[in-house]
Amino acid sequence: MTRIAIVKKRECNPAGCGGYLCAKVCPVNRKGEDCIKPSPINQKAQIDEALCIGCGICPNRCPFQAIDIINLPEELQKEPIHRYGQNGFALYSLPTPMFGKVVGVLGVNGIGKSTAIKIVAGVLKPNLGRTDGSEAGYDELISFFKGTEAQNFFEKVRDGKITTSYKPQTVDSIPKQFSGTVKELLSKADQKGMLDKVVELLELEKIVNSDIKSISGGELQRVAIAATVLKKANLYIFDEPTSYLDIKQRIKVSKFIRGLADAETAVLVIEHDMIILDYITDLVHIMYGKEGGFGVVSMPKTTRMGINIFLDGYLKEENMRFRDYPIKFAAKPPVQKAGKDVQCGWSGVQKKLGNFSLSADKGEVYKNDVIGLVGENGIGKTSFVKILADVTKPDAGKIDGKVTVSYKPQYLEGGDDLVMTALGDALDKYDAQIIRPLNIKPLLMKKLNELSGGELQRVAIALCLSRKADLYLLDEPSAYLDVEQRIRVSKIIADVMEHKGTSALVVDHDLIFIDYLSKKLLVFEGEPAVHGSVAGPFDMQEGMNKFLTGLEITMRREEEILRPRINKPGSQKDREQRSANKLYYA
Ligand code: SF4
Ligand code: SF4
């Protein structure tokens, strides 16, 4: 098969297009054959891929952009491992768990990473591309993967030698499925009798008696990871284990997950934070394809090579260019480049909020600045910005310059409005600068509460940046976005600030994103929920040095692509950088 036709069932609206417009314009239909006809199941358009000649007329004429005709790479001659029905998404190949190793999966959103991992976890039975509803048996899968690592894996699955424990991507649904305390939930999962140890390792002691419905996103994530590892298994799968976690927690959780892999245990991880993926995995599979159309899993690569290949956009062995531009990093920390005019400033700020106290010495934000805010969760980042915006009055100290703030919160809520209605004027005004680069157009006719996490994030960023304000605060804009989207968002933020002559403060825990986006850093230190102090803004070198000191890690730039990497503790680079007190890039 060299071509697949995708019909997006939600978008296809035969009554709205005047009655199967696609079939009317299809040259094959016009010759009297049934290339496009109504599906007997749901009356949506159904395309016969064997008859389609790939003329490209129907995708252009469908008023709802419901059709995609995809010419598959020539190298991809195999049948898919799974297809979501006729004219549905197709997945090619699978990632392979390996005993004693942590294997990662790296790719953009919408190309089947979660589907692939669900098949490996045994949650979804693959159909080898058959659309008659029949599932593939293990013997079929074994012969499908003959001669590869996956063959061995599925032989073990068939022989009942694999027990899987799986942490799904979204943890937000746990409180809807379970009532009770954290301890009650973990006790149910605890087949190993290690509840107390895991609670201690993941620092859950303070919330162990809390109701599961009352804990934060980051706490929920750690509870979900704890429940996963408390189950007896020899394959542990983690789908995005670091969402909602701050960098300190990310590193802790990474070490914990790494420690699970041994001669009898395999670990598989999907993760968009490349620093963490780099830190946690031995090998990675790259996934590429077309969002909503198809996804292909590459052969495994060593992590360093795999991430570099992903950033480069070209798989040499497979002779496959999957992005037409490479993602590049700068050789030096970004040079301080801001406007001359001060946007706002502060001095001697003190604020008590319940049991939490915040202090901020002295600092200024210039017009055109993009400042990264780094620090643990619960250390006063949002409270500080509220003080700058005059939403909260400080108990002591002074704020210079009155600023209006446009705010994108960390947790997003979708209402009943259409995306088109929510964005209003911004659609025309910022078409080239925000709407197109964030690929908002395909979402316009959807309601906010129908969007996925990543889609809602893109809309929320567009909304925040398109409002009129002096200061833009974006709280965790990278959450649910893939690596390419994160890089794109950082460019959009810089571009909008430059264009408007305004400034942005960006709270995020993905250090590659912060490194890519920020001109300066504000560093928050202290003890979460007890006290926080704000220092800076610093230039990147100084700010990161201060921040990394608190985290007890050092970072270097990878030699080829210059992307930031965490040094192995105690390695030569780590020791050299520590003695030179240059924790961020030697
Ligand atoms: Fe109409 Fe588009 Fe559906 Fe074809 S795919 S029936 S043109 S809405
Ligand atoms: Fe018909 Fe295929 Fe052309 Fe669409 S792309 S109009 S299905 S031949």
XYZ file of C-alpha atoms and ligand atoms in Angstrom:
602
model
C 0.000 0.000 0.000
C 1.493 3.385 -0.924
C -1.447 5.626 -0.242
C -3.985 5.944 2.532
C -7.155 8.008 2.637
C -8.238 9.460 5.965
C -11.785 10.690 6.560
C -12.166 12.547 9.841
C -15.540 11.326 10.982
C -16.208 14.226 13.311
C -15.589 16.773 10.584
C -17.369 15.017 7.709
C -20.853 16.535 7.326
C -22.540 15.293 4.128
C -25.631 17.447 4.694
C -23.467 20.547 5.134
C -21.511 20.050 1.880
C -24.608 19.693 -0.251
C -24.554 15.889 -0.307
C -21.214 14.104 -0.776
C -19.480 16.863 -2.700
C -16.291 14.778 -2.608
C -17.973 11.941 -4.517
C -19.345 14.395 -7.077
C -15.896 15.802 -7.869
C -13.907 12.546 -7.706
C -12.692 11.670 -11.230
C -12.931 7.934 -10.463
C -16.556 8.293 -9.391
C -17.230 10.355 -12.482
C -16.085 7.438 -14.581
C -18.739 5.328 -12.911
C -16.805 3.588 -10.135
C -17.521 3.825 -6.398
C -14.258 5.335 -5.169
C -16.168 7.535 -2.691
C -19.540 6.423 -1.368
C -21.577 6.815 1.822
C -20.434 4.481 4.578
C -23.177 1.935 5.350
C -22.237 2.233 9.042
C -22.369 5.973 9.707
C -23.250 7.615 6.357
C -19.966 9.556 6.360
C -17.839 9.570 3.191
C -15.982 6.285 2.646
C -13.023 6.131 0.258
C -11.832 2.973 -1.453
C -8.045 3.282 -1.247
C -7.565 0.661 -3.976
C -9.509 2.791 -6.451
C -8.251 6.241 -5.394
C -5.675 7.612 -7.841
C -4.461 10.303 -5.425
C -5.525 13.223 -7.620
C -5.888 15.450 -4.538
C -9.197 16.979 -5.643
C -11.456 15.850 -2.780
C -9.302 17.137 0.129
C -9.277 20.544 -1.533
C -12.975 20.643 -2.237
C -14.321 19.337 1.087
C -15.537 22.471 2.919
C -14.826 20.894 6.328
C -11.242 19.716 5.677
C -12.461 16.211 6.517
C -10.277 14.346 3.984
C -6.566 13.682 3.884
C -5.026 11.707 1.054
C -1.565 10.666 2.202
C 1.092 9.268 -0.080
C 3.103 7.046 2.205
C 6.887 6.944 2.015
C 7.975 4.303 -0.485
C 9.985 2.543 2.207
C 6.769 1.865 4.069
C 5.577 -1.171 2.198
C 4.386 -3.143 5.233
C 0.807 -3.385 6.382
C 0.005 -1.326 9.471
C 0.102 -2.977 12.884
C -3.184 -1.264 13.651
C -5.798 0.756 11.855
C -8.723 2.590 13.404
C -11.246 1.303 10.858
C -11.493 2.023 7.149
C -10.117 5.489 6.339
C -8.936 5.811 9.935
C -5.507 6.459 11.481
C -2.844 3.828 10.661
C 0.050 2.848 12.909
C 3.166 1.164 11.539
C 5.366 -0.945 13.811
C 5.754 -0.742 17.594
C 8.332 0.265 20.187
C 10.045 -2.746 21.763
C 10.591 -3.115 25.495
C 14.026 -4.514 26.473
C 14.924 -6.123 29.777
C 17.424 -4.131 31.825
C 16.809 -0.988 29.737
C 14.622 2.082 29.796
C 13.351 2.585 26.259
C 11.830 5.945 25.285
C 9.440 7.042 22.565
C 9.949 10.482 21.044
C 7.656 12.115 18.527
C 5.119 14.840 17.898
C 1.488 14.659 19.047
C -1.223 12.891 17.079
C 0.945 10.225 15.456
C -0.072 7.294 17.624
C 2.394 7.186 20.539
C -0.304 6.361 23.062
C -1.869 3.809 20.675
C 1.506 2.100 20.258
C 2.091 1.956 23.971
C -1.429 0.648 24.656
C -0.788 -2.222 22.237
C 2.501 -3.078 23.958
C 0.734 -2.862 27.338
C -1.946 -5.276 26.124
C -4.671 -2.661 26.697
C -5.478 -2.475 22.966
C -5.506 -5.520 20.699
C -4.033 -4.682 17.267
C -5.795 -5.663 14.037
C -2.868 -5.648 11.565
C -4.762 -3.106 9.462
C -7.861 -5.261 9.016
C -11.055 -3.267 9.029
C -13.493 -6.159 9.531
C -13.292 -5.875 13.324
C -11.067 -8.958 13.820
C -8.131 -8.767 16.226
C -4.703 -10.272 15.619
C -3.721 -13.323 17.690
C -0.263 -13.595 19.262
C 0.953 -16.095 16.669
C 0.043 -13.635 13.935
C 1.918 -10.855 15.746
C 4.963 -13.098 16.186
C 5.126 -13.812 12.486
C 4.435 -10.119 11.689
C 7.553 -9.172 13.654
C 9.668 -12.191 12.623
C 13.395 -11.569 12.975
C 13.071 -8.508 15.229
C 13.272 -7.856 18.995
C 9.481 -7.498 18.960
C 9.192 -11.174 17.937
C 10.897 -12.230 21.204
C 8.706 -9.850 23.145
C 5.426 -11.165 21.738
C 6.580 -14.765 22.221
C 6.982 -13.950 25.913
C 3.550 -12.288 25.954
C 2.006 -15.375 24.325
C 3.683 -17.634 26.876
C 2.293 -15.562 29.766
C 5.754 -14.340 30.792
C 5.002 -10.626 30.621
C 3.036 -8.795 33.296
C 2.510 -5.145 32.569
C 1.854 -2.170 34.809
C 0.854 0.968 32.930
C 0.565 4.644 33.906
C -1.740 6.363 31.425
C -1.070 9.831 30.049
C -3.873 11.693 31.817
C -3.937 11.567 35.584
C -6.778 14.094 35.876
C -9.350 11.310 35.513
C -8.168 9.372 38.604
C -10.337 11.353 41.081
C -13.372 10.623 38.868
C -12.696 6.877 38.971
C -11.670 6.487 42.609
C -13.007 7.792 45.922
C -10.962 7.695 49.083
C -7.569 8.709 50.408
C -4.188 8.438 48.705
C -3.298 5.630 51.111
C -6.444 3.671 50.266
C -5.707 3.926 46.550
C -2.069 2.896 46.971
C -2.957 0.025 49.331
C -5.176 -1.455 46.625
C -2.269 -1.365 44.167
C 0.381 -2.566 46.619
C 1.157 -6.103 45.478
C 4.792 -5.745 46.530
C 4.227 -4.680 50.149
C 6.399 -1.609 49.539
C 3.867 1.147 50.108
C 5.796 2.986 52.825
C 9.068 2.885 50.881
C 7.530 4.138 47.638
C 5.611 6.869 49.514
C 8.921 8.021 51.000
C 10.840 7.849 47.703
C 8.204 9.875 45.880
C 7.775 12.277 48.840
C 4.091 11.584 49.311
C 4.173 11.436 53.148
C 2.392 14.776 53.626
C -0.576 13.827 51.452
C -0.900 10.128 52.181
C -4.048 10.691 54.260
C -5.514 13.331 51.933
C -8.605 12.719 49.854
C -7.592 11.899 46.286
C -10.010 14.607 45.077
C -8.213 17.340 47.017
C -4.623 16.905 45.790
C -2.849 18.942 43.079
C -1.939 17.800 39.552
C 1.705 17.226 40.500
C 0.701 15.177 43.532
C -1.761 13.160 41.457
C 1.016 12.420 38.962
C 3.297 11.057 41.698
C 0.447 9.005 43.197
C -0.207 7.497 39.749
C 3.495 6.638 39.376
C 3.530 5.108 42.872
C 0.447 2.985 42.100
C 2.085 1.784 38.864
C 5.330 0.651 40.491
C 3.591 -0.950 43.478
C 2.080 -3.530 41.129
C 4.123 -6.676 40.537
C 5.183 -6.567 36.895
C 8.169 -7.074 34.638
C 7.168 -4.384 32.141
C 6.479 -0.884 33.460
C 5.085 1.663 31.027
C 4.884 5.383 31.766
C 2.996 7.668 29.385
C 4.200 11.241 30.106
C 5.261 10.766 33.732
C 6.458 14.345 34.323
C 3.451 16.518 33.417
C 2.623 18.878 36.307
C 5.913 18.124 38.082
C 8.518 20.786 38.778
C 12.108 20.172 37.688
C 13.228 18.924 41.085
C 10.424 16.393 41.123
C 11.115 15.483 37.478
C 14.685 14.579 38.294
C 13.645 12.620 41.363
C 10.962 10.704 39.457
C 13.424 10.047 36.592
C 15.954 8.498 38.951
C 13.193 6.423 40.478
C 11.921 5.155 37.104
C 15.481 4.437 35.902
C 16.052 2.328 38.993
C 13.233 -0.044 37.988
C 15.048 -1.504 34.966
C 17.014 -4.679 35.687
C 17.715 -8.041 34.079
C 14.113 -9.132 34.766
C 12.370 -5.801 34.241
C 11.820 -3.624 31.179
C 10.657 0.014 31.224
C 9.027 1.996 28.415
C 8.514 5.778 28.617
C 6.847 8.434 26.471
C 8.119 11.894 27.396
C 8.191 15.311 25.707
C 10.673 16.925 28.085
C 13.843 16.105 26.155
C 16.176 16.764 29.072
C 14.273 14.220 31.118
C 13.950 11.749 28.226
C 17.699 12.044 27.748
C 18.295 11.517 31.474
C 15.908 8.613 31.930
C 16.374 6.384 28.841
C 19.069 4.132 27.338
C 17.446 3.856 23.916
C 14.756 5.743 22.035
C 12.376 5.017 19.193
C 11.578 8.018 17.035
C 8.012 8.286 15.847
C 7.100 10.259 12.775
C 4.118 10.552 10.466
C 1.185 12.867 9.909
C -1.044 14.077 12.699
C -4.322 12.155 12.612
C -3.180 10.226 9.499
C -0.429 7.764 10.204
C 2.488 7.104 12.528
C 5.676 5.088 12.074
C 7.941 3.774 14.829
C 11.652 3.772 13.937
C 14.179 1.138 14.943
C 15.624 1.876 18.411
C 18.648 4.221 18.623
C 20.917 5.099 21.500
C 19.340 8.012 23.344
C 21.952 10.605 22.405
C 21.834 9.664 18.734
C 18.047 9.297 18.701
C 17.377 12.746 20.139
C 19.894 14.318 17.725
C 18.253 12.560 14.789
C 14.847 13.706 15.960
C 16.022 17.319 16.156
C 17.700 17.039 12.767
C 14.480 15.718 11.205
C 16.233 13.052 9.089
C 16.497 9.312 9.685
C 19.565 8.310 7.721
C 19.195 4.527 7.944
C 15.573 4.669 6.825
C 16.392 7.496 4.352
C 13.452 9.410 5.715
C 13.147 13.160 6.106
C 10.257 13.693 8.505
C 10.694 17.441 9.065
C 11.891 19.869 6.417
C 13.978 21.903 8.878
C 16.330 20.970 11.725
C 15.767 22.282 15.259
C 18.918 24.126 16.276
C 20.276 25.468 19.540
C 22.536 28.472 20.050
C 26.187 27.855 20.977
C 26.151 30.401 23.800
C 23.568 31.446 26.357
C 21.292 34.019 24.703
C 22.755 37.487 24.806
C 20.859 39.925 26.939
C 18.788 41.901 24.486
C 15.966 44.000 25.795
C 14.489 47.415 25.216
C 15.883 50.390 27.127
C 12.589 51.250 28.770
C 11.653 49.810 32.119
C 8.218 48.193 32.079
C 7.949 47.706 35.826
C 10.127 47.223 38.871
C 9.970 46.248 42.548
C 11.918 46.735 45.729
C 11.651 45.241 49.236
C 8.414 43.379 48.521
C 7.000 41.262 51.372
C 3.727 39.374 51.345
C 2.134 36.896 53.711
C -0.468 34.550 52.243
C -1.841 32.248 54.947
C 1.151 30.251 56.202
C 3.227 31.161 53.142
C 5.483 34.220 52.969
C 7.060 35.731 49.880
C 9.886 38.235 49.579
C 11.391 39.948 46.532
C 14.413 42.190 46.899
C 14.864 44.469 43.938
C 14.430 43.965 40.226
C 13.201 45.382 36.939
C 11.479 44.094 33.830
C 12.339 45.878 30.604
C 10.058 46.243 27.614
C 10.713 43.476 25.122
C 12.036 41.116 27.818
C 11.204 37.411 27.873
C 11.974 36.176 31.375
C 11.851 32.566 32.498
C 10.588 31.944 36.040
C 12.160 28.860 37.557
C 11.598 27.244 40.917
C 9.651 24.535 42.638
C 5.866 24.268 42.672
C 4.231 26.186 45.546
C 7.037 28.707 45.917
C 5.159 31.885 44.996
C 5.687 32.381 41.248
C 2.060 33.150 40.469
C 1.597 35.192 43.679
C 4.555 37.364 42.684
C 3.102 38.144 39.271
C -0.253 38.971 40.867
C 1.590 41.532 43.003
C 3.213 43.026 39.885
C -0.207 43.209 38.238
C -1.677 44.952 41.303
C -4.196 42.129 41.772
C -2.637 41.470 45.200
C -1.265 44.292 47.372
C 2.125 43.681 49.002
C 2.380 44.023 52.828
C 5.601 45.998 52.403
C 7.768 47.316 49.587
C 7.164 49.175 46.375
C 6.042 48.361 42.825
C 7.123 50.886 40.173
C 5.101 51.280 37.033
C 1.491 50.263 36.586
C 1.116 47.288 34.288
C -1.837 45.397 32.894
C -1.347 41.664 32.769
C -2.651 38.985 30.421
C -2.519 35.643 32.224
C -2.592 32.043 31.022
C -3.165 29.808 34.037
C -1.487 26.452 34.634
C -4.705 24.429 34.719
C -6.983 25.109 31.790
C -10.728 24.830 31.715
C -12.687 24.549 28.501
C -16.200 26.011 28.347
C -19.067 25.530 25.936
C -17.875 28.230 23.499
C -16.557 27.446 20.056
C -12.827 28.127 19.604
C -13.820 30.596 16.876
C -16.009 32.569 19.303
C -13.396 32.519 22.071
C -10.676 33.909 19.811
C -12.912 36.485 18.058
C -10.922 39.376 16.521
C -7.573 37.689 17.199
C -8.223 35.328 14.289
C -7.715 38.068 11.728
C -5.439 40.340 13.700
C -2.850 37.693 14.565
C -3.387 35.244 11.733
C 0.244 35.121 10.591
C 1.866 35.736 13.960
C -0.084 33.425 16.276
C -3.035 31.572 14.709
C -1.261 29.858 11.817
C 1.954 28.899 13.618
C -0.139 27.382 16.434
C -2.248 25.513 13.852
C -5.501 26.782 15.373
C -7.555 26.756 12.138
C -8.548 23.046 12.288
C -9.901 23.642 15.803
C -12.157 26.627 15.042
C -15.453 24.747 14.866
C -14.808 22.705 18.000
C -16.069 23.607 21.470
C -13.394 24.401 24.034
C -14.487 21.458 26.184
C -14.052 19.065 23.241
C -10.358 19.859 22.813
C -7.499 17.605 23.876
C -4.997 18.879 26.475
C -2.532 20.007 23.779
C -5.234 21.655 21.646
C -6.645 23.557 24.633
C -3.125 24.665 25.555
C -2.553 26.081 22.053
C -5.857 27.985 22.153
C -5.120 29.309 25.674
C -1.687 30.560 24.539
C -3.249 32.242 21.498
C -5.889 33.888 23.697
C -3.333 35.132 26.222
C -0.932 36.557 23.632
C -3.640 38.224 21.554
C -5.052 40.260 24.487
C -3.913 43.855 24.985
C -1.552 44.070 27.976
C 1.858 45.334 29.120
C 2.976 42.107 30.719
C 2.149 38.547 29.641
C 2.323 35.764 32.188
C 2.214 32.242 30.840
C 2.086 29.533 33.484
C 3.407 26.205 32.103
C 2.699 26.796 28.420
C 4.663 23.652 27.503
C 2.295 21.231 29.271
C 0.740 18.738 26.793
C 2.697 20.216 23.878
C 5.154 18.139 21.887
C 8.769 19.134 21.298
C 8.136 20.857 17.961
C 5.190 22.803 19.379
C 7.277 23.897 22.383
C 9.976 25.322 20.120
C 7.343 27.029 17.984
C 5.641 28.553 21.054
C 8.934 29.967 22.312
C 9.482 31.689 18.958
C 5.920 33.037 18.899
C 6.285 34.512 22.404
C 9.566 36.246 21.481
C 8.072 37.507 18.237
C 4.890 38.888 19.833
C 6.846 40.649 22.606
C 9.141 42.257 20.062
C 6.241 43.298 17.865
C 4.172 44.765 20.718
C 7.113 46.167 22.682
C 5.836 44.328 25.780
C 7.328 41.705 28.097
C 6.598 38.122 29.036
C 7.169 36.165 32.211
C 7.057 32.435 31.555
C 6.819 29.817 34.284
C 7.933 26.419 33.039
C 9.704 23.280 34.210
C 11.034 22.087 30.842
C 14.603 23.381 30.889
C 15.100 23.047 27.129
C 12.028 25.205 26.605
C 13.235 27.748 29.196
C 16.722 27.721 27.642
C 15.305 28.268 24.151
C 12.883 31.026 25.108
C 14.333 33.134 27.896
C 16.619 36.121 27.694
C 16.816 36.279 31.489
C 15.787 34.300 34.541
C 13.973 35.026 37.780
C 14.951 32.381 40.307
C 12.541 31.379 43.094
C 14.052 29.684 46.119
C 12.793 28.618 49.531
C 10.539 25.912 50.868
C 7.303 25.126 49.025
C 4.152 26.223 50.902
C 6.318 27.849 53.637
C 8.388 30.668 52.159
C 9.718 31.810 48.784
C 12.205 34.476 47.772
C 12.643 35.997 44.343
C 16.103 36.770 42.964
C 16.975 38.389 39.636
C 16.335 38.903 36.804
C 19.750 37.444 35.985
C 21.321 36.772 32.609
C 20.919 33.115 31.637
C 24.371 32.015 32.740
C 24.115 33.500 36.204
C 20.470 32.571 36.700
C 20.917 28.957 35.665
C 24.036 28.663 37.799
C 22.026 29.794 40.808
C 19.068 27.578 39.952
C 21.143 24.456 39.251
C 23.031 24.892 42.530
C 19.748 24.297 44.339
C 19.021 21.241 42.181
C 22.480 19.747 42.664
C 22.939 19.070 38.950
C 25.236 20.430 36.242
C 24.422 20.821 32.580
C 26.445 20.883 29.395
C 25.705 21.368 25.730
C 25.751 18.259 23.570
C 28.658 18.462 21.089
C 26.789 18.096 17.764
C 23.411 19.790 18.168
C 24.304 21.935 21.182
C 21.184 20.915 23.057
C 21.361 21.093 26.863
C 22.010 17.785 28.681
C 22.289 16.916 32.368
C 25.749 15.643 33.323
C 26.014 12.262 34.967
C 26.609 12.960 38.680
C 30.303 12.492 39.491
C 31.349 12.344 35.809
C 34.450 14.243 34.679
C 32.354 17.054 33.158
C 30.240 17.263 36.304
C 33.337 17.562 38.502
C 35.071 20.045 36.192
C 32.038 22.304 35.955
C 31.457 22.187 39.699
C 35.029 23.188 40.483
C 34.819 26.060 37.964
C 31.411 26.991 39.457
C 29.904 26.885 35.975
C 26.996 24.552 36.462
C 25.326 25.666 33.237
C 27.595 25.007 30.206
C 31.331 24.882 30.735
Fe -18.894 16.299 2.300
Fe -16.352 16.555 3.035
Fe -17.840 14.634 4.085
Fe -17.142 14.505 1.529
S -15.799 14.428 3.287
S -19.149 14.085 2.398
S -17.177 16.674 0.955
S -18.137 16.820 4.325
Fe -11.134 10.529 -5.718
Fe -8.801 9.893 -4.575
Fe -8.989 12.045 -6.155
Fe -10.146 12.004 -3.751
S -7.964 11.910 -4.157
S -11.028 12.762 -5.648
S -10.779 9.879 -3.602
S -9.256 9.918 -6.743
